[in-house]
């Protein structure tokens, strides 16, 4: 059985994924990296409380088989573009470097639909840049999941997301054919897809858009 590593385990997708990993027969150990104690107790769980801005302090702890990166924020919550980039690019990049150092086989990350390093949108540009970085990494397998608008109960309230989710769910019957990938998707479904993709043991770099995630996660 394998060891799973995860950053972002307190978020919408990450919290769902953590529960799935702890229940999964594929993993004997689950390691989380968090800013503060979550209070979660489980025989398989090892929780490392770290300062994400002091990478040398956790460098030797990134040891396992499958790394799940579900960390992410918004520019509004982060407070600035610089702070947003730190969470959505610098932290994943640093953990990926340490994971490579310790020969972690798979790296799976949550990105965003339409992520592109050449985008004029700072959010999508940043997501695209971490994708490009991972593409050049020498992992046996890199899986990039690009969900559409996420549905589910977040720990923090996001008004824009709530309004968007309401209208997109109401109009979901219009998302057919090439528009299917733009349908909103439950965070739980994305978490299930992450777990299933990790067990495929594919090689190389692969991107999964939201409609494919939906199909896998069902």
GROMACS .gro file of C-alpha atoms in nm:
model
  218
    1UNK     CA    1   0.000   0.000   0.000
    2UNK     CA    2   0.104   0.356  -0.072
    3UNK     CA    3   0.164   0.682   0.112
    4UNK     CA    4  -0.035   0.986   0.002
    5UNK     CA    5   0.077   1.345   0.058
    6UNK     CA    6  -0.159   1.641   0.039
    7UNK     CA    7  -0.153   2.019   0.064
    8UNK     CA    8  -0.483   2.203   0.068
    9UNK     CA    9  -0.657   1.940   0.281
   10UNK     CA   10  -0.883   2.195   0.455
   11UNK     CA   11  -1.036   2.335   0.135
   12UNK     CA   12  -1.349   2.235  -0.056
   13UNK     CA   13  -1.187   1.960  -0.262
   14UNK     CA   14  -0.904   1.882  -0.023
   15UNK     CA   15  -1.128   1.805   0.274
   16UNK     CA   16  -1.334   1.566   0.062
   17UNK     CA   17  -1.017   1.406  -0.073
   18UNK     CA   18  -0.867   1.363   0.273
   19UNK     CA   19  -1.169   1.163   0.386
   20UNK     CA   20  -1.149   0.946   0.075
   21UNK     CA   21  -0.776   0.884   0.122
   22UNK     CA   22  -0.822   0.786   0.486
   23UNK     CA   23  -1.093   0.538   0.384
   24UNK     CA   24  -0.905   0.406   0.080
   25UNK     CA   25  -0.750   0.058   0.095
   26UNK     CA   26  -0.481   0.181  -0.148
   27UNK     CA   27  -0.308   0.396   0.115
   28UNK     CA   28  -0.150   0.283   0.440
   29UNK     CA   29  -0.048   0.637   0.534
   30UNK     CA   30  -0.178   0.986   0.459
   31UNK     CA   31   0.044   1.290   0.525
   32UNK     CA   32  -0.099   1.642   0.534
   33UNK     CA   33   0.085   1.974   0.548
   34UNK     CA   34  -0.118   2.244   0.722
   35UNK     CA   35  -0.073   2.586   0.880
   36UNK     CA   36  -0.253   2.493   1.201
   37UNK     CA   37  -0.389   2.189   1.382
   38UNK     CA   38  -0.709   2.069   1.215
   39UNK     CA   39  -0.811   1.847   1.506
   40UNK     CA   40  -0.856   1.551   1.272
   41UNK     CA   41  -0.745   1.220   1.423
   42UNK     CA   42  -0.703   0.892   1.234
   43UNK     CA   43  -0.464   0.597   1.263
   44UNK     CA   44  -0.344   0.651   0.903
   45UNK     CA   45  -0.302   1.028   0.934
   46UNK     CA   46   0.021   1.218   0.996
   47UNK     CA   47  -0.029   1.592   1.018
   48UNK     CA   48   0.269   1.827   0.976
   49UNK     CA   49   0.202   2.180   1.099
   50UNK     CA   50   0.442   2.396   0.899
   51UNK     CA   51   0.531   2.748   0.793
   52UNK     CA   52   0.487   2.731   0.416
   53UNK     CA   53   0.729   3.022   0.379
   54UNK     CA   54   1.014   2.823   0.538
   55UNK     CA   55   1.062   2.539   0.288
   56UNK     CA   56   1.383   2.411   0.439
   57UNK     CA   57   1.192   2.322   0.757
   58UNK     CA   58   0.973   2.068   0.575
   59UNK     CA   59   1.199   1.968   0.288
   60UNK     CA   60   1.275   1.624   0.433
   61UNK     CA   61   0.909   1.549   0.512
   62UNK     CA   62   0.785   1.529   0.151
   63UNK     CA   63   0.827   1.154   0.121
   64UNK     CA   64   0.565   0.920  -0.025
   65UNK     CA   65   0.414   0.787  -0.347
   66UNK     CA   66   0.132   1.016  -0.464
   67UNK     CA   67   0.126   1.391  -0.406
   68UNK     CA   68  -0.213   1.565  -0.419
   69UNK     CA   69  -0.209   1.945  -0.453
   70UNK     CA   70  -0.552   2.092  -0.386
   71UNK     CA   71  -0.427   2.420  -0.242
   72UNK     CA   72  -0.567   2.742  -0.386
   73UNK     CA   73  -0.703   3.083  -0.302
   74UNK     CA   74  -0.848   3.392  -0.468
   75UNK     CA   75  -0.686   3.731  -0.522
   76UNK     CA   76  -0.953   3.886  -0.297
   77UNK     CA   77  -0.886   3.646  -0.010
   78UNK     CA   78  -0.508   3.658  -0.055
   79UNK     CA   79  -0.514   4.038  -0.056
   80UNK     CA   80  -0.290   4.096  -0.358
   81UNK     CA   81  -0.173   3.938  -0.681
   82UNK     CA   82   0.164   3.868  -0.520
   83UNK     CA   83   0.006   3.686  -0.226
   84UNK     CA   84  -0.221   3.491  -0.459
   85UNK     CA   85   0.074   3.382  -0.673
   86UNK     CA   86   0.258   3.263  -0.365
   87UNK     CA   87  -0.025   3.022  -0.277
   88UNK     CA   88  -0.115   2.905  -0.626
   89UNK     CA   89   0.230   2.893  -0.783
   90UNK     CA   90   0.518   2.919  -0.535
   91UNK     CA   91   0.390   2.668  -0.279
   92UNK     CA   92   0.301   2.397  -0.535
   93UNK     CA   93   0.632   2.459  -0.714
   94UNK     CA   94   0.831   2.419  -0.393
   95UNK     CA   95   0.651   2.102  -0.288
   96UNK     CA   96   0.692   1.957  -0.637
   97UNK     CA   97   1.067   2.020  -0.619
   98UNK     CA   98   1.091   1.839  -0.284
   99UNK     CA   99   0.867   1.557  -0.408
  100UNK     CA  100   1.100   1.504  -0.704
  101UNK     CA  101   1.399   1.506  -0.472
  102UNK     CA  102   1.244   1.221  -0.272
  103UNK     CA  103   1.131   1.030  -0.581
  104UNK     CA  104   0.755   1.072  -0.537
  105UNK     CA  105   0.602   0.901  -0.840
  106UNK     CA  106   0.283   1.095  -0.907
  107UNK     CA  107   0.185   1.460  -0.876
  108UNK     CA  108  -0.184   1.547  -0.909
  109UNK     CA  109  -0.301   1.907  -0.898
  110UNK     CA  110  -0.624   2.104  -0.915
  111UNK     CA  111  -0.599   2.380  -1.175
  112UNK     CA  112  -0.879   2.565  -1.352
  113UNK     CA  113  -1.067   2.533  -1.676
  114UNK     CA  114  -0.903   2.754  -1.944
  115UNK     CA  115  -0.577   2.786  -1.747
  116UNK     CA  116  -0.307   2.914  -1.982
  117UNK     CA  117   0.031   3.073  -1.911
  118UNK     CA  118  -0.033   3.311  -2.201
  119UNK     CA  119  -0.373   3.426  -2.071
  120UNK     CA  120  -0.438   3.793  -2.008
  121UNK     CA  121  -0.628   3.693  -1.694
  122UNK     CA  122  -0.387   3.685  -1.398
  123UNK     CA  123  -0.569   3.397  -1.227
  124UNK     CA  124  -0.570   3.175  -1.537
  125UNK     CA  125  -0.215   3.281  -1.626
  126UNK     CA  126  -0.085   3.174  -1.284
  127UNK     CA  127  -0.266   2.841  -1.304
  128UNK     CA  128  -0.121   2.789  -1.651
  129UNK     CA  129   0.230   2.867  -1.531
  130UNK     CA  130   0.226   2.601  -1.259
  131UNK     CA  131   0.092   2.354  -1.517
  132UNK     CA  132   0.383   2.434  -1.749
  133UNK     CA  133   0.631   2.399  -1.463
  134UNK     CA  134   0.496   2.054  -1.375
  135UNK     CA  135   0.502   1.948  -1.739
  136UNK     CA  136   0.879   1.996  -1.735
  137UNK     CA  137   0.922   1.800  -1.411
  138UNK     CA  138   1.045   1.444  -1.421
  139UNK     CA  139   0.759   1.275  -1.235
  140UNK     CA  140   0.645   0.938  -1.364
  141UNK     CA  141   0.297   1.087  -1.384
  142UNK     CA  142   0.146   1.436  -1.365
  143UNK     CA  143  -0.231   1.477  -1.368
  144UNK     CA  144  -0.379   1.826  -1.401
  145UNK     CA  145  -0.750   1.852  -1.326
  146UNK     CA  146  -0.929   2.157  -1.468
  147UNK     CA  147  -1.273   2.177  -1.308
  148UNK     CA  148  -1.535   2.432  -1.403
  149UNK     CA  149  -1.716   2.636  -1.136
  150UNK     CA  150  -1.703   2.437  -0.812
  151UNK     CA  151  -2.012   2.354  -0.608
  152UNK     CA  152  -2.010   2.261  -0.242
  153UNK     CA  153  -1.988   2.403   0.108
  154UNK     CA  154  -1.672   2.607   0.155
  155UNK     CA  155  -1.541   2.718   0.493
  156UNK     CA  156  -1.540   3.077   0.364
  157UNK     CA  157  -1.827   3.254   0.185
  158UNK     CA  158  -1.763   3.359  -0.176
  159UNK     CA  159  -2.052   3.574  -0.298
  160UNK     CA  160  -1.948   3.580  -0.665
  161UNK     CA  161  -1.910   3.205  -0.668
  162UNK     CA  162  -2.249   3.153  -0.503
  163UNK     CA  163  -2.424   3.379  -0.754
  164UNK     CA  164  -2.243   3.219  -1.047
  165UNK     CA  165  -2.325   2.871  -0.921
  166UNK     CA  166  -2.694   2.957  -0.889
  167UNK     CA  167  -2.725   3.080  -1.247
  168UNK     CA  168  -2.506   2.808  -1.396
  169UNK     CA  169  -2.701   2.534  -1.218
  170UNK     CA  170  -3.026   2.689  -1.337
  171UNK     CA  171  -2.901   2.698  -1.695
  172UNK     CA  172  -2.710   2.369  -1.684
  173UNK     CA  173  -2.946   2.213  -1.938
  174UNK     CA  174  -2.790   2.443  -2.199
  175UNK     CA  175  -2.441   2.298  -2.152
  176UNK     CA  176  -2.434   2.042  -2.430
  177UNK     CA  177  -2.169   1.925  -2.674
  178UNK     CA  178  -1.858   2.142  -2.660
  179UNK     CA  179  -2.015   2.345  -2.379
  180UNK     CA  180  -2.048   2.041  -2.153
  181UNK     CA  181  -1.714   2.105  -1.984
  182UNK     CA  182  -1.843   2.441  -1.855
  183UNK     CA  183  -2.115   2.287  -1.637
  184UNK     CA  184  -2.054   2.347  -1.265
  185UNK     CA  185  -1.915   2.049  -1.078
  186UNK     CA  186  -1.932   1.932  -0.717
  187UNK     CA  187  -1.610   1.944  -0.516
  188UNK     CA  188  -1.683   1.590  -0.397
  189UNK     CA  189  -1.691   1.468  -0.758
  190UNK     CA  190  -1.351   1.627  -0.827
  191UNK     CA  191  -1.207   1.461  -0.514
  192UNK     CA  192  -1.336   1.121  -0.625
  193UNK     CA  193  -1.184   1.173  -0.969
  194UNK     CA  194  -0.848   1.262  -0.813
  195UNK     CA  195  -0.843   0.938  -0.618
  196UNK     CA  196  -0.945   0.728  -0.920
  197UNK     CA  197  -0.689   0.890  -1.150
  198UNK     CA  198  -0.414   0.824  -0.897
  199UNK     CA  199  -0.491   0.452  -0.910
  200UNK     CA  200  -0.463   0.438  -1.291
  201UNK     CA  201  -0.085   0.457  -1.268
  202UNK     CA  202  -0.063   0.638  -1.600
  203UNK     CA  203   0.268   0.781  -1.716
  204UNK     CA  204   0.346   1.122  -1.858
  205UNK     CA  205   0.160   1.452  -1.840
  206UNK     CA  206  -0.218   1.461  -1.879
  207UNK     CA  207  -0.486   1.728  -1.847
  208UNK     CA  208  -0.843   1.640  -1.750
  209UNK     CA  209  -1.107   1.900  -1.832
  210UNK     CA  210  -1.424   1.933  -1.629
  211UNK     CA  211  -1.648   1.705  -1.834
  212UNK     CA  212  -1.389   1.425  -1.813
  213UNK     CA  213  -1.356   1.486  -1.438
  214UNK     CA  214  -1.733   1.457  -1.404
  215UNK     CA  215  -1.736   1.125  -1.587
  216UNK     CA  216  -1.448   0.981  -1.386
  217UNK     CA  217  -1.578   1.106  -1.052
  218UNK     CA  218  -1.933   0.975  -1.092
   0.00000   0.00000   0.00000
